[in-house]
Each structure stands twice: as structure tokens, then as C-alpha cells.
mmCIF file of C-alpha atoms in Angstrom:
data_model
loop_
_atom_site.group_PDB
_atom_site.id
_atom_site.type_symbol
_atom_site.label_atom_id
_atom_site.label_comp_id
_atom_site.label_asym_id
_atom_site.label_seq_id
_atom_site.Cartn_x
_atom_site.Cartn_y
_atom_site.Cartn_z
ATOM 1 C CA UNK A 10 77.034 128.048 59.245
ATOM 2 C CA UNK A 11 73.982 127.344 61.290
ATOM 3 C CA UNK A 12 72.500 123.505 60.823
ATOM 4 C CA UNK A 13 68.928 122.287 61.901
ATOM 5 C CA UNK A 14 68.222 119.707 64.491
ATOM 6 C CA UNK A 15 65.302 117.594 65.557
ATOM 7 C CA UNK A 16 64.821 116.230 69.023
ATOM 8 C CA UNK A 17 62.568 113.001 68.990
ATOM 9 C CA UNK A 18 62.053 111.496 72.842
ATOM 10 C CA UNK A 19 58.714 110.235 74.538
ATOM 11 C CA UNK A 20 60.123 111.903 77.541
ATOM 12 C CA UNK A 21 59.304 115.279 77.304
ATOM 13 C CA UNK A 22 61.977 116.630 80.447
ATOM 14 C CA UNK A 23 64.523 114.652 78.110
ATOM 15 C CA UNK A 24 64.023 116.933 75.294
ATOM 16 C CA UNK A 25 63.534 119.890 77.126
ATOM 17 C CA UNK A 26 67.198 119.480 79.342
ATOM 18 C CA UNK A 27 68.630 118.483 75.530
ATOM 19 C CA UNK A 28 67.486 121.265 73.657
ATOM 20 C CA UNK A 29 68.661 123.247 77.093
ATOM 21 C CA UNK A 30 72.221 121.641 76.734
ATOM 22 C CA UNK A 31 72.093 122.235 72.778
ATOM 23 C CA UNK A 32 71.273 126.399 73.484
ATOM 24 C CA UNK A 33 74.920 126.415 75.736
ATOM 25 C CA UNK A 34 77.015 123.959 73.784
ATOM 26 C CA UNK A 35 76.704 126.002 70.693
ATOM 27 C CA UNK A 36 75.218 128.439 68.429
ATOM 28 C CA UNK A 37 75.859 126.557 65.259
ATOM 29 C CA UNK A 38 72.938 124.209 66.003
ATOM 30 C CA UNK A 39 69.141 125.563 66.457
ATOM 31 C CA UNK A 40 66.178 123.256 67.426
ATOM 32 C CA UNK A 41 63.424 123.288 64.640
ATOM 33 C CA UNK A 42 61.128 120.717 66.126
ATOM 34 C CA UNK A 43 60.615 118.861 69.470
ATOM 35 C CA UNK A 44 59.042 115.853 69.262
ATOM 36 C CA UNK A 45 57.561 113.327 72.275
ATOM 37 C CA UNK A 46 55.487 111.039 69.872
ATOM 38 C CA UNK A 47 57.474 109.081 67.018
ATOM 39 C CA UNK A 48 54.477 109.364 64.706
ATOM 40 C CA UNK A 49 54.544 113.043 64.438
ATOM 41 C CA UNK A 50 58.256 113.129 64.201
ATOM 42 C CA UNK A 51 58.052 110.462 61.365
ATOM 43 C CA UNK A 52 55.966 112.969 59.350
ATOM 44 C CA UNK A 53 57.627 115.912 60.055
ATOM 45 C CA UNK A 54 60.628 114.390 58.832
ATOM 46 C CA UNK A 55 59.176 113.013 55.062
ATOM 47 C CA UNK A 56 58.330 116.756 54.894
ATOM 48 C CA UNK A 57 61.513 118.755 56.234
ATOM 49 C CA UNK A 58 64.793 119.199 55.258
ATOM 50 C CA UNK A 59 66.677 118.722 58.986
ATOM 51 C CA UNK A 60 70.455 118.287 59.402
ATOM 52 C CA UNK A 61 70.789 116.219 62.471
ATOM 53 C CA UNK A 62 68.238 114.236 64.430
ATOM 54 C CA UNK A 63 68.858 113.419 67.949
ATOM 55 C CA UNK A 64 66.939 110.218 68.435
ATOM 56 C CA UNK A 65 65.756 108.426 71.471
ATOM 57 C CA UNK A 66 66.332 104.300 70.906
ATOM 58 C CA UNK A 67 63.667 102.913 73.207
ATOM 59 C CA UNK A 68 59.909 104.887 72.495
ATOM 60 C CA UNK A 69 56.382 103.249 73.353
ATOM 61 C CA UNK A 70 54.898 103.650 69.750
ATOM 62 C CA UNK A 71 58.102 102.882 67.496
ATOM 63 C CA UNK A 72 61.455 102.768 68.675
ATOM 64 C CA UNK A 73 64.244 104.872 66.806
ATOM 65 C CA UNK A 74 65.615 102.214 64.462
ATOM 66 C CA UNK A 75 61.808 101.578 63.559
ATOM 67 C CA UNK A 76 60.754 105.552 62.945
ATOM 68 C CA UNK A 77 63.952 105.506 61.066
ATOM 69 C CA UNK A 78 63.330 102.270 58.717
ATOM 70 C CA UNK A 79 60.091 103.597 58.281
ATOM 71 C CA UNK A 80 61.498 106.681 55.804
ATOM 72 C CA UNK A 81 62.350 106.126 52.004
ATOM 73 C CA UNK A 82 65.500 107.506 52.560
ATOM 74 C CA UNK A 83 67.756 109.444 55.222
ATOM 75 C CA UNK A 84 68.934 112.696 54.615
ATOM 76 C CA UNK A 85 70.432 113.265 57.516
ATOM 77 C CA UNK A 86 73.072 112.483 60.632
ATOM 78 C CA UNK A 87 71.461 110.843 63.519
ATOM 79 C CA UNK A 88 72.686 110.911 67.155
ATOM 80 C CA UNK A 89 71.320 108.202 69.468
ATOM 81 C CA UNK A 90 70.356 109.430 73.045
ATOM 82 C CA UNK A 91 69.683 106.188 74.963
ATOM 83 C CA UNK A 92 70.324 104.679 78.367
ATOM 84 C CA UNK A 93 71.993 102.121 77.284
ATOM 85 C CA UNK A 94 75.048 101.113 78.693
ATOM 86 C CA UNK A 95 78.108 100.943 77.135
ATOM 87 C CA UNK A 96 78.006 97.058 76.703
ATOM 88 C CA UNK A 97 74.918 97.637 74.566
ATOM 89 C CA UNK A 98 76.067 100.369 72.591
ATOM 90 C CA UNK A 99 79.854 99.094 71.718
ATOM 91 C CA UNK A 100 77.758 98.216 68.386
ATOM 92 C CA UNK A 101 78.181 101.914 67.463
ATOM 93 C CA UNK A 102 82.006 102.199 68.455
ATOM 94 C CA UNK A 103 83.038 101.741 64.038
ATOM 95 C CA UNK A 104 80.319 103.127 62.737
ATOM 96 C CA UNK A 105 78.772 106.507 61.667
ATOM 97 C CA UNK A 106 76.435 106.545 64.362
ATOM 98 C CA UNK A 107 77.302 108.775 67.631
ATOM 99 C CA UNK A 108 75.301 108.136 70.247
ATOM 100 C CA UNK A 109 75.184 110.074 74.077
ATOM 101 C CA UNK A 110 74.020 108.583 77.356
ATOM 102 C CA UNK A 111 71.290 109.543 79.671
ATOM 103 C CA UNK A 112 71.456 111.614 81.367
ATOM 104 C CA UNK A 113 73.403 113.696 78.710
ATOM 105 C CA UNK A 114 76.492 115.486 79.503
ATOM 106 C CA UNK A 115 77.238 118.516 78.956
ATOM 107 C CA UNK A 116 81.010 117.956 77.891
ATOM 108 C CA UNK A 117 80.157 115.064 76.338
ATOM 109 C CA UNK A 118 77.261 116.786 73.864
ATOM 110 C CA UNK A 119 80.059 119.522 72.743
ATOM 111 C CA UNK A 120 82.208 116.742 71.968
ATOM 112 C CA UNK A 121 79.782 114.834 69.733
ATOM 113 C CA UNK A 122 78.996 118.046 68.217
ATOM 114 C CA UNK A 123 82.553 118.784 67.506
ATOM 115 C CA UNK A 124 83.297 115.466 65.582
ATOM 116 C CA UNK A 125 80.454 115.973 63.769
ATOM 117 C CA UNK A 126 81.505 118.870 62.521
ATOM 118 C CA UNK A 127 84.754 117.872 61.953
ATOM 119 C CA UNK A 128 83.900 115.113 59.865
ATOM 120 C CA UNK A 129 80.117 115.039 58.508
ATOM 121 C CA UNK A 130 79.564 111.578 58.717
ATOM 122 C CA UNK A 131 77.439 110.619 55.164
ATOM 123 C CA UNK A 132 73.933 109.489 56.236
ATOM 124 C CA UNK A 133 72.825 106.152 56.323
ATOM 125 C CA UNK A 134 71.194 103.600 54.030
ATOM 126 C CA UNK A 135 68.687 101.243 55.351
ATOM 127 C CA UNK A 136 70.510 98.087 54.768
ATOM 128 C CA UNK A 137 73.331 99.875 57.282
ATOM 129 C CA UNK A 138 70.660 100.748 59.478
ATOM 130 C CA UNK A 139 69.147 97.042 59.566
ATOM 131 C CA UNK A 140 72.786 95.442 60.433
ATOM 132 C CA UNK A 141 73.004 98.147 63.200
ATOM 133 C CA UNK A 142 69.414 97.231 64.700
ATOM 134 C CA UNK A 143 70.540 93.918 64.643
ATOM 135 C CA UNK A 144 73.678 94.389 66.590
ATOM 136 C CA UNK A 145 71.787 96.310 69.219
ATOM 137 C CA UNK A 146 69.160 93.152 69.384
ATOM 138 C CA UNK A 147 71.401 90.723 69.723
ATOM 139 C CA UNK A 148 74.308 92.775 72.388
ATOM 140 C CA UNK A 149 74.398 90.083 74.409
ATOM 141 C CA UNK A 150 75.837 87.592 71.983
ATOM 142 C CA UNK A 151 79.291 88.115 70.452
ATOM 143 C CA UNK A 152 79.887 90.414 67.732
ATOM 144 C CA UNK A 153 80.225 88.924 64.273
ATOM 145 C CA UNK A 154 80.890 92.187 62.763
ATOM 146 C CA UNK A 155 82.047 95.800 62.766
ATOM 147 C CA UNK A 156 81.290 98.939 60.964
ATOM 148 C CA UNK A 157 83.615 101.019 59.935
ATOM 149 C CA UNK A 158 83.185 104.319 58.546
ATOM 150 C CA UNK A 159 83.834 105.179 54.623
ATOM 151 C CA UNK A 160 83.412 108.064 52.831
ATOM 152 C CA UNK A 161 79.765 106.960 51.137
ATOM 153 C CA UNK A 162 78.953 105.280 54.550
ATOM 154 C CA UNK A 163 79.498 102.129 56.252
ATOM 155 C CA UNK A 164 81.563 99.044 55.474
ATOM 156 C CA UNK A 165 80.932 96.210 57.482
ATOM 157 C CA UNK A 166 83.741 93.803 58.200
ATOM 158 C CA UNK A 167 83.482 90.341 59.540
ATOM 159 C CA UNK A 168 85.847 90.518 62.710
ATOM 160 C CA UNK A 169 87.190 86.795 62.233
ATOM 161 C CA UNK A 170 89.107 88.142 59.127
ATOM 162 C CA UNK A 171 91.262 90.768 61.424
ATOM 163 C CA UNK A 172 94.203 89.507 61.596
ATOM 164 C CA UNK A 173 95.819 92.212 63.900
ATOM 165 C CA UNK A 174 95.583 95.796 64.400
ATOM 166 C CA UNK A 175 97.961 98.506 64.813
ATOM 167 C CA UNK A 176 98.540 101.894 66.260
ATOM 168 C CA UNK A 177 99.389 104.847 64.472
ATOM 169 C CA UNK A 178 98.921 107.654 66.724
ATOM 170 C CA UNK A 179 95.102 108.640 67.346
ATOM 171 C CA UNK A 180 94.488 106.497 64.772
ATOM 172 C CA UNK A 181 94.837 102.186 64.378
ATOM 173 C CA UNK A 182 94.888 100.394 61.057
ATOM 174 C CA UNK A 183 93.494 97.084 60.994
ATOM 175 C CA UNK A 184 95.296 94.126 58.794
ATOM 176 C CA UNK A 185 92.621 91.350 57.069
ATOM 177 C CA UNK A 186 93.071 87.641 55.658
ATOM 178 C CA UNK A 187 92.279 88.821 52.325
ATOM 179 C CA UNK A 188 95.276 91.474 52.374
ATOM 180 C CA UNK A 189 92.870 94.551 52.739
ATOM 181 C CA UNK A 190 93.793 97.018 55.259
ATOM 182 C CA UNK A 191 91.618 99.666 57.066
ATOM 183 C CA UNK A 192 92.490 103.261 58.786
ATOM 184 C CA UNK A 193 90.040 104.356 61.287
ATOM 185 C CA UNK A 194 89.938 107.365 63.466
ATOM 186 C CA UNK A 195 90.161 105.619 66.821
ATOM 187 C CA UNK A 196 92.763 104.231 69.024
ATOM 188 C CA UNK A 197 93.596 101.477 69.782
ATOM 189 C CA UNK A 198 92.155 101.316 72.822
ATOM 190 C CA UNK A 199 89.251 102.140 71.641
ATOM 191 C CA UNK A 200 89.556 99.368 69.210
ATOM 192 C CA UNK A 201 90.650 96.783 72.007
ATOM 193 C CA UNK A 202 87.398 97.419 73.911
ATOM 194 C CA UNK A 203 84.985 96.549 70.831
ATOM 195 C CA UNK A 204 87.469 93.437 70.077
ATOM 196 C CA UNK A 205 88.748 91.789 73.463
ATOM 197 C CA UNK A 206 85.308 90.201 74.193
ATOM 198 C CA UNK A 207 86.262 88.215 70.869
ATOM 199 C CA UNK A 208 89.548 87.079 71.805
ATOM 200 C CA UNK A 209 91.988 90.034 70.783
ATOM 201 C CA UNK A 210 94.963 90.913 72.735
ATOM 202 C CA UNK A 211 96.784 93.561 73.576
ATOM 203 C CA UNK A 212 100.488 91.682 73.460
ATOM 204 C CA UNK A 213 102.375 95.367 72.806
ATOM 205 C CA UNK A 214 101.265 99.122 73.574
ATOM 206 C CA UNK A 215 101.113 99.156 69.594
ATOM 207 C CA UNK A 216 99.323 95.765 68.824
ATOM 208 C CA UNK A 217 96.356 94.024 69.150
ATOM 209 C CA UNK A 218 96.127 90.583 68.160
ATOM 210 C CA UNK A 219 93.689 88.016 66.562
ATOM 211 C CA UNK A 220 95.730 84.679 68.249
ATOM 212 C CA UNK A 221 93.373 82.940 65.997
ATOM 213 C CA UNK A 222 96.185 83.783 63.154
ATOM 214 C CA UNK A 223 99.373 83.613 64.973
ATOM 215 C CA UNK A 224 102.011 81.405 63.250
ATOM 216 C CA UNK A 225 105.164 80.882 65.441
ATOM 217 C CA UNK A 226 105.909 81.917 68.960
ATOM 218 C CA UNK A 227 109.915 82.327 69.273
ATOM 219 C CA UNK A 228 111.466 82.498 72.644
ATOM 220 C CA UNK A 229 114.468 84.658 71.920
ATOM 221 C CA UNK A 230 115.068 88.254 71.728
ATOM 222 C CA UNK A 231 112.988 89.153 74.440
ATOM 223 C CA UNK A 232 110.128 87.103 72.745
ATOM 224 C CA UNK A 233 108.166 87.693 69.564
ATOM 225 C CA UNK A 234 105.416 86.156 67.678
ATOM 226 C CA UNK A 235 104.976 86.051 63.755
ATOM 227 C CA UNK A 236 101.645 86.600 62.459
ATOM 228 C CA UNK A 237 100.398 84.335 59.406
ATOM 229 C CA UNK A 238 100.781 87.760 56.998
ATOM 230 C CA UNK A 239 104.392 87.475 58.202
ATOM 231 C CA UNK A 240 104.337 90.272 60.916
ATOM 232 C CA UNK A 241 106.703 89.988 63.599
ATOM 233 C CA UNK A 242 105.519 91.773 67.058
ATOM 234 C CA UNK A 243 107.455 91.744 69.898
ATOM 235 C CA UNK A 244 105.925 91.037 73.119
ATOM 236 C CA UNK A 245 105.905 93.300 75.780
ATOM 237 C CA UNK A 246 106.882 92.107 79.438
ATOM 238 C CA UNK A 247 103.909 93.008 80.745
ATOM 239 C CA UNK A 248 101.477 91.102 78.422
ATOM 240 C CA UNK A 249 103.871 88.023 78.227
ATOM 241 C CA UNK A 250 101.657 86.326 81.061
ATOM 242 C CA UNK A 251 98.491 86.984 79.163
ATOM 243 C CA UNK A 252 100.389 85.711 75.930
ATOM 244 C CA UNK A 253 101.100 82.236 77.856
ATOM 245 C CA UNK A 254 98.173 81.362 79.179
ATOM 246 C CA UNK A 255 97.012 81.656 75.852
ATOM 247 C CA UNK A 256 99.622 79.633 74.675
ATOM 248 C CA UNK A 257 99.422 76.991 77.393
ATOM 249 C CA UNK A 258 95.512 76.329 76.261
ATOM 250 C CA UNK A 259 96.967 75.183 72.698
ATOM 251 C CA UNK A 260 97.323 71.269 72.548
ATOM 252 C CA UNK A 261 100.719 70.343 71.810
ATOM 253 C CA UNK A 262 102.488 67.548 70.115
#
């Protein structure tokens, strides 16, 4: 099956090298339109069907979330190309969003493709779009929330409910205050670099922690904590230290 793209950049040797890239990476995906103005891409996109739209963030006359809350709806997967760094863009790690960095890779273009593929993300509605503009305008501040990907689009969870989060293989399922739970295609790795810059840790190759909702510390058996939904976690030996400085920042009675 062949699907139509759209390139959208004010830099027209961007476009060019990406629709260059897009010709080796694979036959599945043909350029209709290049665009180096947003306004032109804007109405060539209220007027054409288009599959995937590879979308610079940061253009002189609108900027990608702007072309984007400027359409009625989206019928469509987008793919951010920006030069943003990864700080900046950890807004995108739940959601379904992909994004590539400039200067694009070659590998790393026939892997987005791949998972797109793979999964066909459901397009975006403009409320999900708004939170995600938000995120990116506010990267320096801590993350409030996450967005995590559903099968009529995005859910967005407030991070201070995760209780913990666990590893199942290439994928972690995260555990809530309110007794949901969530399984997400990511690992947890991948999960403990969106969360560790609001106080997760790692305390086990299998768990990340919120410490904000740990219940009991107990010394023996190698040392384990119990979670306040009644999870006991062992602690490995070499994320006790991090544990206990943790600990030793709690006032005591």
C-alpha cells in the first residue's frame, strides 16, 4: 500500500534532503507536495486528502502547532522535524506524535516510518494538540502531565497520580492513585527519562518509583519498600544509595 506525504519547512534544503531520505527509506511513502511557506501548505491541506505530514515546529509565518490549529479537523499523522533537543521534545515521549531531529537521520527516518506503520497512530484532536503546544512552551518547567497513547487518541494523565511503574518486557505498565492502570509500548527506560526530572526512581531494573507514595521502608531481606497500593519492591544493591539519600531527606520523629 502506497500512503501520501506532505513536507512543510521554510527551509527549502530541509525539504529537499527529507524528501531525498524519504525516496531511499522506502517505497511505501511518495511526496505529493513540498511546501516552504505555511500558508500555502495550510490550504493545500483543507483541500487534500494526505496521509502523513512531516512538519517543521519553528516557521517565520506560523509555526507547526499554529498551521495545525488553524484546520477544522486533522485527518492525518503528523511527524515533527525540529531542532529541538531532546529536553524540549521529551513532551512527545507518551504521545502519538513522532518527531525526528535535524539534521534527520537516515536510520532514524526508517525507524519512525516503521512504527508508524506498525501501529497507525489515530490523528489528533485540537484539544490534544493545544495540551501538546503547551508542553513544548513551557519545557523548561516541570511536567505536570503525560500523554499516553489510546486507541481514539490521547489520554492525558496527571504524573502526580503515578504511583509506580513497571516493566514488562518492551513494554512498562504504569500503576495510579485512583486504581487505573496503563500499558504503553515503551520501556522503562524510556519511561524513567520523561519521569526522573519529577522525582521517580529507578530502585530495581523492573521499577520505577513515585517516593511521593511509598509507605514503609523495611530493612530486612535484603531491603524492600511497600508502596501505598500495597506493592512490595525489593531494592536492588545498586540503587540502595540513591534510595537513602532519599530517605535521609525525610524528617523523622
Amino acid at each position: 500500500m502506497t500512503y501520501s506525504a506532505v513536507l512543510i519547512d521554510d527551509e527549502v534544503h530541509c525539504t529537499e534532503s527529507l524528501r531525498l531520505l524519504l525516496e531511499i527509506a522506502t517505497p511505501d511513502v511518495k511526496v505529493a507536495a513540498i511546501f516552504n511557506e505555511s500558508g500555502a501548505a495550510l490550504e493545500y491541506l483543507k483541500t487534500h486528502p494526505v496521509d502523513l505530514v512531516f512538519l517543521d515546529i519553528e516557521m517565520p509565518e506560523m509555526n507547526g502547532f499554529q498551521l495545525l490549529g488553524a484546520l477544522d479537523q486533522l485527518r492525518f499523522d503528523v511527524v515533527f522535524v525540529t531542532a529541538y533537543d531532546q529536553y524540549a521534545i521529551k513532551a512527545f515521549n507518551f504521545s502519538a506524535i513522532s518527531y525526528l531531529l535535524k539534521p534527520v537521520d537516515e536510520d532514524d527516518l526508517k525507524d519512525t516510518l516503521t512504527r508508524w506503520q506498525e501501529k497507525k497512530y489515530k490523528v489528533m484532536g485540537q484539544n490534544q494538540l493545544s495540551m501538546m503546544w503547551e508542553l513544548m512552551a513551557n519545557k523548561e518547567k516541570p511536567k505536570s502531565k503525560i500523554a499516553l497513547p489510546t486507541n481514539d487518541g490521547l489520554e492525558f494523565l496527571e504524573i502526580s497520580t503515578i504511583i509506580r511503574c513497571e516493566s514488562e518486557s518492551n513494554y512498562t505498565r504504569l500503576y495510579c492513585s485512583d486504581k487505573s492502570r496503563y500499558l504503553i509500548c515503551r520501556t522503562l527506560k524510556d519511561v524513567e527519562k520523561v519521569l526522573q526530572e519529577n522525582g521517580f526512581i529507578r530502585i530495581h531494573h523492573s521499577h520505577l518509583i513515585n517516593p511521593q507514595f511509598i509507605r514503609k521502608f523495611v530493612r530486612h531481606d535484603g531491603g524492600f519498600i511497600v508502596m501505598e497500593d500495597g506493592e512490595q519492591i525489593s531494592i536492588s544493591k545498586t540503587k540502595k544509595s540513591r534510595l537513602f539519600e532519599l530517605l535521609n531527606d525525610v524528617e523523622r520523629l
